[in-house]
CSV table of C-alpha atoms in Angstrom, one decimal:
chain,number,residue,atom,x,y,z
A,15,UNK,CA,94.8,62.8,151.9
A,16,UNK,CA,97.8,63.7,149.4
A,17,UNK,CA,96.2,67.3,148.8
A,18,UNK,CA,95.7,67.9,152.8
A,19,UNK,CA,99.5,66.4,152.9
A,20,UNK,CA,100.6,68.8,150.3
A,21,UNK,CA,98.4,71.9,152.0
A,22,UNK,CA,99.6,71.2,155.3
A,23,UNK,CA,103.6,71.2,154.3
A,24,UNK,CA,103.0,74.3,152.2
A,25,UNK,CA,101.4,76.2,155.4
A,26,UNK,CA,104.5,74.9,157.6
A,27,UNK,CA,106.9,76.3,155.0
A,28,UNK,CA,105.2,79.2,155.6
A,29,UNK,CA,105.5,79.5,159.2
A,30,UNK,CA,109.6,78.3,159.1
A,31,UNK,CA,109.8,82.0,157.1
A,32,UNK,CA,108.1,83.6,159.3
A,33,UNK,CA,109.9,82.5,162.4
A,34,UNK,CA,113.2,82.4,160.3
A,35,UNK,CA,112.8,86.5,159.4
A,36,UNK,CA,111.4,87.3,162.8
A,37,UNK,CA,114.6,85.6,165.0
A,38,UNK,CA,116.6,87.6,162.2
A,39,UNK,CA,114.7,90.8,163.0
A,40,UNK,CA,115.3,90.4,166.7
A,41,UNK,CA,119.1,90.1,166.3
A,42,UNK,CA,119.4,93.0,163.6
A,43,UNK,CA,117.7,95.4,166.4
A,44,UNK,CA,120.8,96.1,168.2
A,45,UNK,CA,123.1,96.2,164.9
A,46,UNK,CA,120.9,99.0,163.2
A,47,UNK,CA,121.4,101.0,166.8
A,48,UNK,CA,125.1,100.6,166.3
A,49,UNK,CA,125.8,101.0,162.8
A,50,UNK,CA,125.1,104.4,162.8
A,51,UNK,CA,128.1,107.0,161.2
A,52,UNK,CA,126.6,110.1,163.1
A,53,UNK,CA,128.4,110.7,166.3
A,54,UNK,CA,128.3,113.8,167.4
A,55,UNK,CA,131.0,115.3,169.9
A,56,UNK,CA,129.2,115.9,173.1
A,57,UNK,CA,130.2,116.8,177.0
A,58,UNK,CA,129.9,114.4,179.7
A,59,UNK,CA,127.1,116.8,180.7
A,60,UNK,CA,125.4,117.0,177.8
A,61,UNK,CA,125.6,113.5,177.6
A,62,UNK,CA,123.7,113.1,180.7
A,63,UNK,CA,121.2,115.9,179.6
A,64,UNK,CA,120.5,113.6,176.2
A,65,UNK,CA,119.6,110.7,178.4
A,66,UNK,CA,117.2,112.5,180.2
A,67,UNK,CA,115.6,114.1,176.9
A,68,UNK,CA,115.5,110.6,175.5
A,69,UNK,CA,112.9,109.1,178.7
A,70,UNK,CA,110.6,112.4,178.0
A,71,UNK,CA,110.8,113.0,174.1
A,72,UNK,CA,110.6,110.5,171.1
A,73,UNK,CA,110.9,111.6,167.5
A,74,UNK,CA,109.5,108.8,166.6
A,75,UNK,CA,105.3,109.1,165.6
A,76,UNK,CA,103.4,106.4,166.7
A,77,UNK,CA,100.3,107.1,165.0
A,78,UNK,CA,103.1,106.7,161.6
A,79,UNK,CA,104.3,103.9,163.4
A,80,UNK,CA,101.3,102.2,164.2
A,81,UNK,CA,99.6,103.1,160.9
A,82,UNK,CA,102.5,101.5,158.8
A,83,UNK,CA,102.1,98.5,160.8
A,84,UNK,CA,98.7,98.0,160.6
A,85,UNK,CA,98.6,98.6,156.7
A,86,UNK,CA,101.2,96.4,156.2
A,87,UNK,CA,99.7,93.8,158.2
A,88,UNK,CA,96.3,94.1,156.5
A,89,UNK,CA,98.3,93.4,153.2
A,90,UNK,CA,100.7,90.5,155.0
A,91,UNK,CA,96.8,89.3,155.6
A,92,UNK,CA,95.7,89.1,152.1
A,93,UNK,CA,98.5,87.7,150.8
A,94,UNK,CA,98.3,84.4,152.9
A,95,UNK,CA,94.8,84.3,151.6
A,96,UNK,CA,95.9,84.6,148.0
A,97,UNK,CA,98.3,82.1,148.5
A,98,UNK,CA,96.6,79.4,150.2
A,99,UNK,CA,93.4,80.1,147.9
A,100,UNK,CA,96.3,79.5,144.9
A,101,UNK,CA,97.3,76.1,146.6
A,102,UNK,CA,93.9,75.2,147.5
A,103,UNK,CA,92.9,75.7,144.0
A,104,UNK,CA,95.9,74.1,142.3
A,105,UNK,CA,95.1,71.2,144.4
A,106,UNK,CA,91.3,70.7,143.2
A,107,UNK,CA,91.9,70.2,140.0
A,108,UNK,CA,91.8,66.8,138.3
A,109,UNK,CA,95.0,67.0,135.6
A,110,UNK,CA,98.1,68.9,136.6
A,111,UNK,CA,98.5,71.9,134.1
A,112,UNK,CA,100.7,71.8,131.3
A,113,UNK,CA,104.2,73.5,130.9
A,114,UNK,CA,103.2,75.6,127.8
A,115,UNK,CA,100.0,76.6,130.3
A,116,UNK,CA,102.1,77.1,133.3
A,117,UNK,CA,102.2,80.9,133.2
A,118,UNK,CA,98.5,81.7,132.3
A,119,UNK,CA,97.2,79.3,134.9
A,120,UNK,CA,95.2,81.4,137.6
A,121,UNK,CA,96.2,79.3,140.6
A,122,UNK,CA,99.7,79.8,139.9
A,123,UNK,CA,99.5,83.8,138.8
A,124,UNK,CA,97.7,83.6,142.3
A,125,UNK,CA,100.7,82.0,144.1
A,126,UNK,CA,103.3,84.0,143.0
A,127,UNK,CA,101.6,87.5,143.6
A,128,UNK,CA,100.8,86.1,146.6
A,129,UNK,CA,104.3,84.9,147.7
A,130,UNK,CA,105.7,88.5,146.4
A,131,UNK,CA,103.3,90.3,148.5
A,132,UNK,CA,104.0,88.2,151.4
A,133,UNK,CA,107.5,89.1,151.9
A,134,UNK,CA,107.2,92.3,150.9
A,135,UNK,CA,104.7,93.4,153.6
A,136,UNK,CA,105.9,91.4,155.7
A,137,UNK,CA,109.1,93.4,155.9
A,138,UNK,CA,107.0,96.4,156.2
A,139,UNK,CA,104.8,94.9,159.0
A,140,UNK,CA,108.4,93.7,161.0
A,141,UNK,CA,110.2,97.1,160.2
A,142,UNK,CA,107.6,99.2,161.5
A,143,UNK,CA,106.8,97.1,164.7
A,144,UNK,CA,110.4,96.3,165.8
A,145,UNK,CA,112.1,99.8,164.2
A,146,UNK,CA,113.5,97.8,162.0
A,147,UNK,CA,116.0,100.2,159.4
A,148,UNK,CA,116.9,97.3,157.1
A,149,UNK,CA,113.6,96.1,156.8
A,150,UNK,CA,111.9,99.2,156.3
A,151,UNK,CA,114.4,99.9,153.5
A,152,UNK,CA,114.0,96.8,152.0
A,153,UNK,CA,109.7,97.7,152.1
A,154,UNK,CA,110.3,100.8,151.1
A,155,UNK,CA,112.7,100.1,147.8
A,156,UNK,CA,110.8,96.4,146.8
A,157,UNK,CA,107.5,99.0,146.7
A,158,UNK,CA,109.0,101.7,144.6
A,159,UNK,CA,110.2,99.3,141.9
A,160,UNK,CA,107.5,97.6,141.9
A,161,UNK,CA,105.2,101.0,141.2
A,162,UNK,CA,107.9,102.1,138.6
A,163,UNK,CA,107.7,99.2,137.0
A,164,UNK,CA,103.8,99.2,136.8
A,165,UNK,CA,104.4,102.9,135.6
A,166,UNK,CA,107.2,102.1,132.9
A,167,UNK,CA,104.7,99.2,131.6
A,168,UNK,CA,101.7,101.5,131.4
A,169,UNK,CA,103.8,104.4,130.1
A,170,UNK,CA,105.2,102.0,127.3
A,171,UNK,CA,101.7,100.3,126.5
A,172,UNK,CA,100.9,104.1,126.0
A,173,UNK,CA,103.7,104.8,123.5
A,174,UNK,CA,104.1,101.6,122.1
A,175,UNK,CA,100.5,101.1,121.8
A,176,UNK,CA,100.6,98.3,118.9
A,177,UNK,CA,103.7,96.7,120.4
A,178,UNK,CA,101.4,96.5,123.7
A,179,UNK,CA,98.6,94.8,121.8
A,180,UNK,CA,100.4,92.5,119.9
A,181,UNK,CA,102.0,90.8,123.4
A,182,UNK,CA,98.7,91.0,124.8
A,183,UNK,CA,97.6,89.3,121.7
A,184,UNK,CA,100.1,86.7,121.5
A,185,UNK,CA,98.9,86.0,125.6
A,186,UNK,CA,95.3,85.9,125.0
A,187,UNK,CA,95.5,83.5,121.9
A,188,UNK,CA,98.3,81.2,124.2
A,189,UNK,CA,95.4,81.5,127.2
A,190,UNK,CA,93.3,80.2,124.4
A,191,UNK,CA,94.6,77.6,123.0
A,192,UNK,CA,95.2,76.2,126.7
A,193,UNK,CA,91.3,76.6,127.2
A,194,UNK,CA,90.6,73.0,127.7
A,195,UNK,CA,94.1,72.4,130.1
A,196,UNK,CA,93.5,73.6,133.3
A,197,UNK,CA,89.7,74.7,134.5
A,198,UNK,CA,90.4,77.7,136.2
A,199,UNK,CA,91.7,79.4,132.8
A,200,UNK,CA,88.6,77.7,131.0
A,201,UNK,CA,86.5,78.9,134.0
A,202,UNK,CA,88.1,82.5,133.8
A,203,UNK,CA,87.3,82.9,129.7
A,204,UNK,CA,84.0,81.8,130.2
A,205,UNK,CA,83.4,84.6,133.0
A,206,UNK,CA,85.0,87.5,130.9
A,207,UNK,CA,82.9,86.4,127.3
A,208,UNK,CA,79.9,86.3,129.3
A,209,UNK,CA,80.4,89.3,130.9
A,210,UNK,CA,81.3,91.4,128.1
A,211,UNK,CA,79.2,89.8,125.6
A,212,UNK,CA,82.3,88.6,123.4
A,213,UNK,CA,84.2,85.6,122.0
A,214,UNK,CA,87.8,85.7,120.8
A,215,UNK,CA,90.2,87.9,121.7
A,216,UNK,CA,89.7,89.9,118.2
A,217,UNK,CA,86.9,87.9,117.3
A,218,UNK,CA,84.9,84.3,116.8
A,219,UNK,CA,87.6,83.0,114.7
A,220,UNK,CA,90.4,83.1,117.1
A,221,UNK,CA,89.2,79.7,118.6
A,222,UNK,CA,90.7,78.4,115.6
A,223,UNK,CA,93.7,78.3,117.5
A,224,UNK,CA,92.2,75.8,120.2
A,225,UNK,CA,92.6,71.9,119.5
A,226,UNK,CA,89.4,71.2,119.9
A,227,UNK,CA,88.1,73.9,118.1
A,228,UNK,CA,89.9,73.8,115.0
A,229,UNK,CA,88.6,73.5,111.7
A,230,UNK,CA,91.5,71.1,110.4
A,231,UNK,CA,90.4,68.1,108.6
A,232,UNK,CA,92.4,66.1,110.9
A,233,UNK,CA,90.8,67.4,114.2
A,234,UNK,CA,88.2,64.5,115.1
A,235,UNK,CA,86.3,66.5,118.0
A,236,UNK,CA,82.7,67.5,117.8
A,237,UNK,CA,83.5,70.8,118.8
A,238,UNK,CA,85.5,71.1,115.7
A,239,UNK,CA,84.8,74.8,113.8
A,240,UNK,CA,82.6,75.7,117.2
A,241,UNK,CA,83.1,78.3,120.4
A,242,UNK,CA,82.2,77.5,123.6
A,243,UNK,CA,79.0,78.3,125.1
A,244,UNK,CA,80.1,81.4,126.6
A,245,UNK,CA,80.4,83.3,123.2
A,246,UNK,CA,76.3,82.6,123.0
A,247,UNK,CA,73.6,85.0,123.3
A,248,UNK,CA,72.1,84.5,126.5
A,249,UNK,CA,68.2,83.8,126.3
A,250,UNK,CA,66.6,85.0,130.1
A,251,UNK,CA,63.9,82.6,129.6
A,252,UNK,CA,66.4,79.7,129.4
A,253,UNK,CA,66.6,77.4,131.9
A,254,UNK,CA,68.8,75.1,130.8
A,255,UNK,CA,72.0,76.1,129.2
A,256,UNK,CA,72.5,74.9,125.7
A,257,UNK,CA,76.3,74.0,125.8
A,258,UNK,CA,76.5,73.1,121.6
A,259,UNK,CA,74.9,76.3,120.7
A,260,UNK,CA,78.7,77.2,119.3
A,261,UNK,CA,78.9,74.3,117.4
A,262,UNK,CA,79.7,75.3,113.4
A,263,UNK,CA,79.3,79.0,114.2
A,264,UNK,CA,83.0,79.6,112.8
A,265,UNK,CA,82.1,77.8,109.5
A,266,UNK,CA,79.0,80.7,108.8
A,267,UNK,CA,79.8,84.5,107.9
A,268,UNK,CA,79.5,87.2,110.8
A,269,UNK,CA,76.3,88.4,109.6
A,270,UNK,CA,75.0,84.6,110.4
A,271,UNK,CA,76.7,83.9,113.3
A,272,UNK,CA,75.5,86.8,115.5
A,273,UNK,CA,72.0,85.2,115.3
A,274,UNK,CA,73.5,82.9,117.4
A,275,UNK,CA,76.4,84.1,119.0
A,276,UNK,CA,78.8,87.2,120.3
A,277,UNK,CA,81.5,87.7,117.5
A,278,UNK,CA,82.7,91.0,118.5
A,279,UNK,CA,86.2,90.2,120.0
A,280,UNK,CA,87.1,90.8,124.1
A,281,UNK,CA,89.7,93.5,123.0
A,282,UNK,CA,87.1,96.0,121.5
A,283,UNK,CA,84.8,95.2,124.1
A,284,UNK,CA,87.2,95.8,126.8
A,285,UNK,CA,87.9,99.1,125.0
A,286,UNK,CA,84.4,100.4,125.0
A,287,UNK,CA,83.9,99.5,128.4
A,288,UNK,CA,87.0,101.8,129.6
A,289,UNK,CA,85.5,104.1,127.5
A,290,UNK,CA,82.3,104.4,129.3
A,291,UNK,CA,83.5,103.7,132.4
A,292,UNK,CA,86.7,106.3,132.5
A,293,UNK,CA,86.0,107.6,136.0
A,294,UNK,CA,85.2,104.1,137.1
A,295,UNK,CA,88.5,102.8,136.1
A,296,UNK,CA,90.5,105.7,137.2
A,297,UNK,CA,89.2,105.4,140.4
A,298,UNK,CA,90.5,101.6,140.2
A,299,UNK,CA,93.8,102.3,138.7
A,300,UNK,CA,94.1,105.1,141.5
A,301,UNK,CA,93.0,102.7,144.5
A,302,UNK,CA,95.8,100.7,143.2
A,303,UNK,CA,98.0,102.9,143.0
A,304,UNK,CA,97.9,105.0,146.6
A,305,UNK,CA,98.4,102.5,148.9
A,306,UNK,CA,101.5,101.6,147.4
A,307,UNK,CA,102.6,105.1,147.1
A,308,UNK,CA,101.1,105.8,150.7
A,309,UNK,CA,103.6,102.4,152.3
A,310,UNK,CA,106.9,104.2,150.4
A,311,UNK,CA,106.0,107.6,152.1
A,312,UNK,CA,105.5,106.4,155.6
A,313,UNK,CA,108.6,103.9,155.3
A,314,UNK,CA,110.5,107.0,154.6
A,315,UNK,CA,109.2,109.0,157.1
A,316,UNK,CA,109.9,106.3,159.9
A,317,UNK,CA,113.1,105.3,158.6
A,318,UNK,CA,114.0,109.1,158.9
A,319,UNK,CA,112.3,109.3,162.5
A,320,UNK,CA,114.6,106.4,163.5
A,321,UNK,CA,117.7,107.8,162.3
A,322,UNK,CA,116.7,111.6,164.2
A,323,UNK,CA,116.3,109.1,167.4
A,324,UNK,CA,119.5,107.6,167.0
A,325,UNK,CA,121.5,110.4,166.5
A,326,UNK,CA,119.6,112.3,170.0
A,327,UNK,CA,120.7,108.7,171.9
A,328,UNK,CA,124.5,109.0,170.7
């Protein structure tokens, strides 16, 4: 009852913002029709010329119109998806998730992307529909620094290539040592080493860093000097999955423990899979990439469509 509680708030929250930004849009229409610097001096007679040009002739595209809309609304969508799949799975779980976890938890990575994109397309979605100048500027600008700064981190990973692996180090062995804290991080390790046939972020040994897997004297757990069962070689004719088959394997020599297990480290595996899969990825980082650039082009084009009909009204 407390998580339906909780869900149920969350989704009226929601809806206050949406009403809140949509009686603000509706007030803002007029202002962005008056706030214009271009006057031009015109006759009486031209005036009345202008009018009659403005019933017959728009310079405003619907198909850009409309299309802006509907993309932004698609994405507006998705975000309310991503946001109430965060809550929903925030909620589910037993234990709440640890400060030191708080920023490699999935649910909450989920929730913030989600709330980011929400207001974000939302502005394009309003801006488009109602001719909205502020709003479509504020779309427009929130996208292109959010695409330069996607750029300036790839471009930087590129240059500063050990700087970028040593923070995505440093991340991976935090995610790691909070592999037991929250089940949706346990849940998404598990899926990646079984995937790519790894364990570790460089290799085996980096569940050393874990609490349960540690090979301290002090650490009491039967897990102790182990990896989970996802770093195992999968057997097809397995039926039942054999969850201590980790147990020890950091205590043996790499030669050793690939008889039972995937040593090789996510990062190099990750590696050769972009490797073989260039076009594949490209094609992803691409698909990424377009629609952004595709929302700051059409806001611009609109925006400069509205200003065009302004200007042929006054």
């Amino acid at each position: 009852a407390v998580r339906h509680n909780v869900l149920q708030t969350a989704l009226l929250i929601i809806l206050l913002i949406f009403l809140a930004v949509k009686t603000l849009c509706e007030r803002t229409v007029t202002v962005n029709l008056t706030s214009s610097s271009y006057v031009p001096h015109v006759t009486t007679m031209d005036t009345s010329a202008q009018l009659n040009r403005v019933e017959d002739f728009s310079f405003i595209n619907p198909l850009v119109k409309y299309f802006l809309f509907v993309f932004s609304f698609l994405f507006w969508i998705i975000s309310l998806l991503m946001i109430g799949l965060g809550i929903y799975a925030k909620m589910e779980k037993a234990t709440d998730t640890v400060w030191e976890a708080f920023f490699v938890d999935p649910a909450i990575i989920l929730i913030v992307v989600g709330v980011i994109m929400f207001f974000i397309t939302f502005c394009g979605c309003t801006g488009a529909l109602r001719e909205n100048i502020v709003l479509l500027k504020a779309f427009s600008i929130s996208l292109t620094m959010i695409f330069l700064l996607q750029l300036a981190i790839a471009v930087l990973g590129f240059v500063y290539s050990s700087k970028a692996r040593a923070a995505a180090n440093k991340f991976m062995k935090k995610a790691i040592a909070h592999y037991r804290d929250d089940p949706d991080l346990q849940n998404l390790i598990d899926y990646i080493q079984k995937q790519f046939q790894c364990c570790g972020w460089n290799n085996y040994t980096d569940w050393s860093k874990n609490l349960y897997f540690n090979c301290t004297p002090e650490n009491p757990s039967r897990e102790k000097c182990g990896v989970p069962y996802s770093c195992c070689i999968t057997i097809p004719i397995e039926t039942v999955i054999n969850t201590m088959c980790g147990y020890g394997t950091q205590n043996l020599g790499i030669l050793e423990a690939s008889k039972l297990i995937n040593p090789e480290g996510c990062a190099y595996k990750a590696a050769d899979y972009i490797k073989d899969h260039f076009f594949l990825v490209g094609a992803l980082v691409l698909g990424l990439a377009l629609p952004q650039v595709a929302g700051i082009i059409l806001s611009w084009i609109l925006i400069s469509q509205i200003y065009k009909e302004m200007e042929t009204v006054f």
